[in-house]
Coordinates of C-alpha atoms and ligand atoms in Angstrom, one line a residue:
M1 CA 125.8 98.3 112.0
L2 CA 124.2 95.5 109.9
F3 CA 125.2 93.1 112.7
D4 CA 124.2 95.3 115.6
S5 CA 121.1 94.3 117.6
Y6 CA 117.9 96.3 117.4
K7 CA 114.9 96.4 119.7
L8 CA 111.6 96.4 117.8
D9 CA 108.7 96.8 120.2
S10 CA 109.5 94.2 122.8
K11 CA 111.6 91.9 120.6
L12 CA 115.3 92.1 120.5
L13 CA 116.6 91.4 116.9
D14 CA 120.2 90.0 116.6
N15 CA 120.9 92.0 113.5
R16 CA 119.3 94.4 111.0
Y17 CA 118.4 91.8 108.3
V18 CA 114.8 91.2 107.5
V19 CA 113.3 89.0 104.8
A20 CA 111.0 91.1 102.5
P21 CA 107.5 89.8 101.9
M22 CA 107.3 87.6 98.8
T23 CA 104.3 85.9 97.4
R24 CA 105.1 82.3 96.3
I25 CA 101.7 80.8 95.6
S26 CA 102.7 77.5 97.3
A27 CA 99.8 77.2 99.8
E28 CA 96.9 74.7 99.5
A29 CA 94.1 75.8 97.2
D30 CA 92.0 76.5 100.3
G31 CA 94.6 78.9 101.7
R32 CA 96.3 76.7 104.3
A33 CA 100.1 77.0 104.7
N34 CA 101.9 73.7 104.4
D35 CA 105.1 71.8 105.0
R36 CA 106.8 73.1 101.9
M37 CA 106.2 76.6 103.1
K38 CA 107.6 75.7 106.5
Q39 CA 110.8 74.4 105.0
Y40 CA 111.0 77.5 102.8
Y41 CA 110.6 80.0 105.7
E42 CA 112.8 78.0 108.1
R43 CA 115.8 78.4 105.8
F44 CA 115.8 82.2 106.2
A45 CA 115.8 81.9 110.0
K46 CA 118.6 79.3 109.9
G47 CA 120.5 81.6 107.5
G48 CA 120.7 84.4 109.9
F49 CA 117.8 86.8 109.1
S50 CA 116.6 88.2 112.5
A51 CA 113.1 88.8 111.2
I52 CA 111.0 87.3 108.4
I53 CA 108.0 89.1 106.9
S54 CA 105.6 86.5 105.3
E55 CA 104.3 86.8 101.8
G56 CA 101.1 88.8 101.5
I57 CA 98.3 86.8 103.3
Y58 CA 94.7 87.4 102.4
T59 CA 92.3 88.5 105.1
D60 CA 88.7 87.5 104.3
T61 CA 86.7 85.0 102.3
S62 CA 85.2 87.5 100.0
F63 CA 87.3 90.0 98.0
S64 CA 90.8 90.1 99.6
Q65 CA 92.5 87.2 97.8
G66 CA 94.9 88.3 95.0
Y67 CA 96.3 85.0 93.7
N68 CA 95.4 81.4 93.5
N69 CA 97.3 79.3 96.1
Q70 CA 98.0 82.4 98.2
P71 CA 97.8 81.6 101.9
G72 CA 95.1 83.1 104.1
L73 CA 94.5 84.2 107.7
A74 CA 90.8 84.6 107.0
T75 CA 89.7 81.5 109.0
D76 CA 90.8 79.7 112.1
I77 CA 91.7 76.7 110.0
Q78 CA 94.1 78.8 107.9
A79 CA 95.5 80.4 111.1
D80 CA 96.2 77.0 112.6
A81 CA 98.1 75.9 109.5
W82 CA 100.7 78.7 110.1
K83 CA 101.6 77.4 113.6
P84 CA 104.3 74.8 112.4
V85 CA 105.8 77.5 110.1
I86 CA 106.1 80.0 113.0
E87 CA 107.5 77.4 115.4
A88 CA 110.2 76.4 112.9
V89 CA 111.2 80.0 112.5
H90 CA 111.2 80.6 116.3
Q91 CA 113.5 77.6 116.8
H92 CA 116.3 79.4 115.1
G93 CA 115.7 82.6 117.1
S94 CA 114.1 84.7 114.4
I95 CA 110.7 86.4 114.6
M96 CA 108.0 86.2 112.1
I97 CA 105.6 88.9 111.0
A98 CA 102.5 88.2 108.9
Q99 CA 101.9 90.6 106.0
L100 CA 98.1 91.2 105.8
M101 CA 97.1 91.9 102.2
H102 CA 93.8 92.9 100.6
A103 CA 94.3 92.8 96.9
G104 CA 91.4 95.1 96.0
G105 CA 91.3 95.7 92.2
Q106 CA 94.7 94.2 91.7
S107 CA 93.5 90.7 92.2
Q108 CA 94.0 88.0 89.6
G109 CA 92.9 84.9 91.4
N110 CA 90.3 84.4 94.1
A111 CA 88.8 81.1 95.3
Y112 CA 85.7 82.8 96.7
T113 CA 84.5 85.2 93.9
D114 CA 85.1 86.3 90.4
E115 CA 84.3 89.9 91.2
T116 CA 86.9 92.5 92.4
I117 CA 86.3 95.6 94.5
A118 CA 88.3 98.8 94.8
P119 CA 87.9 102.4 96.0
S120 CA 86.6 103.3 92.5
A121 CA 85.6 101.4 89.4
I122 CA 89.0 101.8 87.8
A123 CA 91.1 98.9 86.6
P124 CA 94.8 98.9 87.6
K125 CA 97.2 99.9 84.9
G126 CA 99.3 97.1 83.3
E127 CA 98.7 93.4 83.1
Q128 CA 98.2 90.4 85.4
L129 CA 101.4 88.6 86.3
G130 CA 102.1 85.4 84.2
F131 CA 104.2 83.8 86.9
Y132 CA 101.2 83.9 89.2
G133 CA 99.0 82.3 86.6
G134 CA 97.3 85.4 85.2
S135 CA 97.2 86.9 81.7
G136 CA 95.8 90.0 80.1
P137 CA 94.5 93.2 81.6
F138 CA 92.9 93.4 85.1
Q139 CA 89.1 93.4 85.2
T140 CA 87.3 96.6 86.2
P141 CA 86.5 96.4 89.9
R142 CA 83.2 97.4 91.5
A143 CA 83.5 100.6 93.6
M144 CA 83.3 99.8 97.3
D145 CA 80.2 100.8 99.2
D146 CA 80.0 101.5 103.0
Q147 CA 79.4 97.8 103.7
D148 CA 82.4 96.8 101.6
L149 CA 84.6 99.3 103.5
E150 CA 83.5 97.9 106.8
E151 CA 83.9 94.2 105.8
A152 CA 87.4 94.7 104.3
K153 CA 88.5 96.6 107.4
M154 CA 87.1 93.9 109.8
G155 CA 88.8 91.2 107.7
I156 CA 92.1 92.8 108.3
V157 CA 91.4 93.4 112.0
D158 CA 90.2 89.8 112.5
S159 CA 93.2 88.4 110.6
A160 CA 95.5 90.4 112.8
R161 CA 93.9 88.8 115.9
R162 CA 94.2 85.3 114.3
A163 CA 97.9 86.1 113.5
K164 CA 98.6 86.9 117.1
E165 CA 96.7 83.8 118.4
A166 CA 98.7 81.6 116.0
G167 CA 102.0 82.8 117.4
F168 CA 103.1 85.4 114.9
D169 CA 105.2 88.2 116.5
G170 CA 103.5 90.9 114.6
V171 CA 101.6 92.0 111.5
E172 CA 102.5 94.2 108.6
I173 CA 99.5 96.0 107.0
H174 CA 100.1 96.0 103.3
G175 CA 99.7 99.6 102.2
A176 CA 102.0 99.3 99.2
N177 CA 102.5 98.0 95.7
G178 CA 99.1 98.9 94.3
Y179 CA 96.9 96.7 96.6
L180 CA 93.7 97.9 98.3
L181 CA 95.1 100.4 100.8
D182 CA 97.5 101.8 98.2
Q183 CA 94.6 102.1 95.8
F184 CA 93.0 104.5 98.3
L185 CA 96.2 106.5 98.5
T186 CA 96.6 106.7 94.7
D187 CA 95.1 109.7 93.0
Y188 CA 94.3 108.0 89.7
L189 CA 92.7 104.9 91.3
N190 CA 90.7 106.7 93.9
K191 CA 88.1 109.1 92.4
R192 CA 85.7 108.8 95.3
E193 CA 83.6 111.8 96.1
D194 CA 83.0 111.0 99.7
S195 CA 85.4 111.6 102.6
Y196 CA 87.7 108.9 101.4
G197 CA 88.7 110.6 98.1
G198 CA 90.2 113.8 96.9
S199 CA 92.8 115.4 99.2
V200 CA 95.7 113.4 100.5
E201 CA 94.1 113.7 104.0
N202 CA 90.9 112.0 102.6
R203 CA 92.8 109.4 100.6
L204 CA 94.7 108.5 103.8
R205 CA 91.5 108.2 105.9
Y206 CA 90.7 104.6 105.2
V207 CA 94.3 103.5 105.7
L208 CA 94.4 105.3 109.1
E209 CA 91.1 103.7 110.1
V210 CA 92.4 100.3 109.4
V211 CA 95.6 101.0 111.3
D212 CA 93.7 102.4 114.3
E213 CA 91.4 99.4 114.5
V214 CA 94.2 96.9 114.2
L215 CA 96.1 98.7 116.9
A216 CA 93.0 98.7 119.2
E217 CA 92.5 95.0 118.6
V218 CA 96.1 93.6 119.0
G219 CA 98.4 96.6 119.6
E220 CA 99.7 95.5 123.0
D221 CA 102.9 93.5 123.0
F222 CA 102.6 92.8 119.3
I223 CA 104.6 94.4 116.5
I224 CA 102.4 96.3 114.0
G225 CA 103.9 97.9 110.9
I226 CA 102.8 99.1 107.6
R227 CA 104.4 98.9 104.1
I228 CA 104.3 101.9 101.8
S229 CA 105.6 102.5 98.3
Q230 CA 105.1 104.9 95.4
G231 CA 105.4 102.2 92.7
K232 CA 103.0 99.4 92.1
V233 CA 103.1 95.9 90.8
A234 CA 101.2 97.1 87.8
D235 CA 102.8 100.5 87.6
Q236 CA 106.3 100.5 88.9
S237 CA 107.3 104.0 88.0
H238 CA 104.4 105.7 89.7
K239 CA 105.3 108.7 91.9
W240 CA 103.1 110.7 94.3
A241 CA 101.9 113.9 92.5
G242 CA 102.7 116.0 95.6
G243 CA 106.3 114.6 95.9
E244 CA 108.0 115.1 99.2
E245 CA 105.2 117.2 100.6
E246 CA 102.9 114.3 100.0
A247 CA 105.4 112.0 101.7
K248 CA 105.5 114.4 104.6
E249 CA 101.7 114.1 105.0
I250 CA 101.6 110.4 104.6
F251 CA 104.5 109.4 106.8
G252 CA 103.7 112.2 109.3
A253 CA 100.2 110.8 109.8
L254 CA 101.4 107.2 110.0
G255 CA 104.1 108.1 112.5
K256 CA 101.4 109.5 114.9
T257 CA 99.2 106.4 115.0
G258 CA 101.2 104.2 117.4
L259 CA 102.5 101.9 114.7
D260 CA 105.9 100.2 115.5
Y261 CA 107.4 100.6 112.0
I262 CA 107.1 101.9 108.5
H263 CA 108.5 99.6 105.8
V264 CA 109.2 101.4 102.5
T265 CA 110.0 99.8 99.2
D266 CA 111.6 101.5 96.2
G267 CA 113.4 100.5 93.0
D268 CA 116.7 101.4 94.6
A269 CA 116.4 102.3 98.3
T270 CA 119.6 104.4 98.2
A271 CA 118.4 106.6 95.3
P272 CA 116.5 109.9 95.6
S273 CA 112.8 109.1 95.4
F274 CA 111.2 112.5 94.5
G275 CA 113.5 113.7 91.8
K276 CA 117.0 115.0 91.7
E277 CA 118.7 115.6 95.0
T278 CA 115.7 114.8 97.1
K279 CA 115.4 112.3 100.0
T280 CA 115.3 108.6 99.6
L281 CA 111.9 107.1 100.4
A282 CA 113.4 105.6 103.6
G283 CA 114.9 109.0 104.5
A284 CA 111.5 110.7 104.1
A285 CA 109.8 108.0 106.2
K286 CA 112.5 108.3 108.9
E287 CA 112.3 112.1 109.1
Y288 CA 108.6 112.6 108.8
G289 CA 107.4 109.4 110.4
G290 CA 109.8 109.4 113.3
I291 CA 109.4 105.7 114.0
T292 CA 111.4 102.6 113.1
V293 CA 112.0 102.4 109.3
I294 CA 112.7 99.3 107.3
A295 CA 114.2 100.1 103.9
N296 CA 113.8 97.8 100.9
G297 CA 115.0 97.8 97.3
Q298 CA 118.3 96.4 95.9
L299 CA 120.0 96.2 99.3
Q300 CA 121.6 92.8 98.9
N301 CA 125.0 94.5 98.5
P302 CA 126.1 95.0 102.2
D303 CA 127.8 98.3 101.4
Q304 CA 124.6 99.8 100.1
A305 CA 122.6 98.5 103.1
E306 CA 125.2 99.7 105.5
S307 CA 125.2 103.2 103.9
L308 CA 121.5 103.6 104.7
L309 CA 121.9 102.5 108.3
D310 CA 125.1 104.6 108.8
S311 CA 123.4 107.7 107.4
K312 CA 120.4 107.1 109.7
Q313 CA 117.9 106.8 106.9
A314 CA 116.7 103.4 108.1
H315 CA 117.0 101.1 111.2
L316 CA 116.5 97.8 109.4
V317 CA 116.9 96.6 105.8
S318 CA 114.7 94.0 104.1
I319 CA 116.0 91.8 101.3
G320 CA 113.8 90.3 98.6
T321 CA 115.3 88.7 95.5
G322 CA 118.8 88.6 97.2
A323 CA 117.2 86.4 99.9
L324 CA 115.7 84.1 97.3
A325 CA 119.1 83.6 95.8
N326 CA 120.8 83.5 99.3
P327 CA 118.4 82.4 102.0
D328 CA 121.5 82.6 104.2
L329 CA 122.5 86.1 103.1
P330 CA 123.3 87.4 106.6
N331 CA 125.5 84.5 107.5
K332 CA 127.3 84.7 104.2
V333 CA 127.9 88.5 104.7
R334 CA 129.1 87.8 108.2
D335 CA 131.6 85.2 107.0
G336 CA 132.7 87.2 103.9
V337 CA 131.3 84.6 101.5
E338 CA 130.4 85.7 98.0
L339 CA 126.7 86.0 97.3
E340 CA 124.9 84.2 94.5
A341 CA 123.1 86.3 91.9
F342 CA 119.4 86.1 91.7
D343 CA 118.2 83.9 88.8
F344 CA 114.7 84.9 87.9
E345 CA 114.1 82.1 85.6
R346 CA 115.3 79.3 87.9
I347 CA 113.3 80.6 90.9
L348 CA 110.2 82.2 89.5
L349 CA 109.5 80.5 86.2
P350 CA 107.4 79.0 84.7
Q351 CA 105.4 79.8 87.9
A352 CA 106.4 81.4 91.2
E353 CA 105.8 78.5 93.5
V354 CA 108.7 77.3 95.8
K355 CA 111.0 75.0 93.9
D356 CA 112.6 71.8 95.1
D357 CA 116.1 73.1 94.7
E358 CA 115.2 76.0 96.9
I359 CA 114.1 73.9 99.9
N360 CA 117.2 71.7 99.4
Y361 CA 119.5 74.7 99.4
P362 CA 122.6 74.0 101.6
V363 CA 122.0 76.9 104.1
R364 CA 125.1 78.3 105.9
S365 CA 124.2 78.4 109.6
Ligands
FMN401 C1 108.5 86.8 93.8 C2 108.2 88.1 94.6 C3 107.0 88.2 95.3 C4 106.7 89.4 96.0 N1 105.6 89.4 96.8 C5 105.4 90.5 97.6 C6 104.3 90.5 98.6 O1 103.6 89.5 98.7 N2 104.2 91.6 99.3 C7 105.0 92.7 99.2 O2 104.8 93.7 99.9 N3 106.0 92.7 98.3 C8 106.2 91.6 97.5 N4 107.3 91.6 96.7 C9 108.2 92.8 96.6 C10 109.4 92.5 97.6 O3 109.0 92.5 98.9 C11 110.5 93.5 97.4 O4 110.0 94.8 97.6 C12 111.2 93.5 96.0 O5 111.6 92.2 95.7 C13 112.3 94.5 95.9 O6 113.3 94.1 96.9 P1 114.7 93.5 96.4 O7 115.4 94.5 95.5 O8 115.5 93.2 97.7 O9 114.3 92.2 95.7 C14 107.6 90.5 95.9 C15 108.8 90.4 95.2 C16 109.1 89.2 94.5 C17 110.4 89.1 93.7

């Protein structure tokens, strides 16, 4: 099934392989994508991935940026800079989806402000990431007021419009990994006493408002997905307190919005996600969401990936570190060629920017 085609909205994908979003802090300091990024992304398309989800892209020139040298879609100039990247990917027949990311309190580098904002004035657990240039604990964010809520939402909506105008095939709203929208979903980061805090329904409210407005702005003939996880960059073992019931509420509500897909990420996509003998996160998204599911988490082994597709827990699989090690992973699997192991130090240290030997990689076409 990995090499069966799949229709996602109006796009026909050649196979089920998607590149997972991965922040590589290789953009210009002002947030423009550049030629190095073009070469980096083009390899995945040449290497057989039918779809590529970009790294998290920031969405406004106030609080959304999470990392220095992260690319943006917050201005027309930044949007224009993506055009050569998208064209290079399209030349090899793949589609490209922009991941729209507001970092919220989990920000460790922002060219526009030193302040961070979040649903509540609670710092993320854990520490900033050294390979993205940070160190020490996260600062305590300011709790968002009504104006912040509106501005952050409009930043995401306007960026979605810019993404469409620039030629992206879709956008993925980043609702995972501890960034802004996931902060709203997270009980210990969201202590709001208004209609955006408290019950799961309330914690979902802001996420659904963002989704609805993005759909209203660019929904037609444009792929719109969302990424969801339990774990976070700064708290990888986090689980929803309500377990599978909470999953049912979250995926059920997202499935009704008109989104084209839900992309779920977990430590091991094939493992039960809510305790012994429970569903995988993908399986829960599939059953309760009822729309296309992209599964992520240690799926570079084709047998594991195939098992999720065969058991109808997912429609597509996304590959992260396996794709960094093998930008041509689908073509290697197709040809029965052994995969290279991911070498964290070589690719992501001392800093996570794209390395020369990555863009010089002899991609199997
Ligand atoms: C260097 C790096 C950067 C990442 N950046 C992002 C990101 O920008 N957005 C996101 O949703 N996930 C990000 N992730 C998480 C990956 O998309 C993926 O979920 C994770 O690597 C697990 O998948 P894997 O087991 O296939 O590697 C990143 C992961 C890595 C290794």
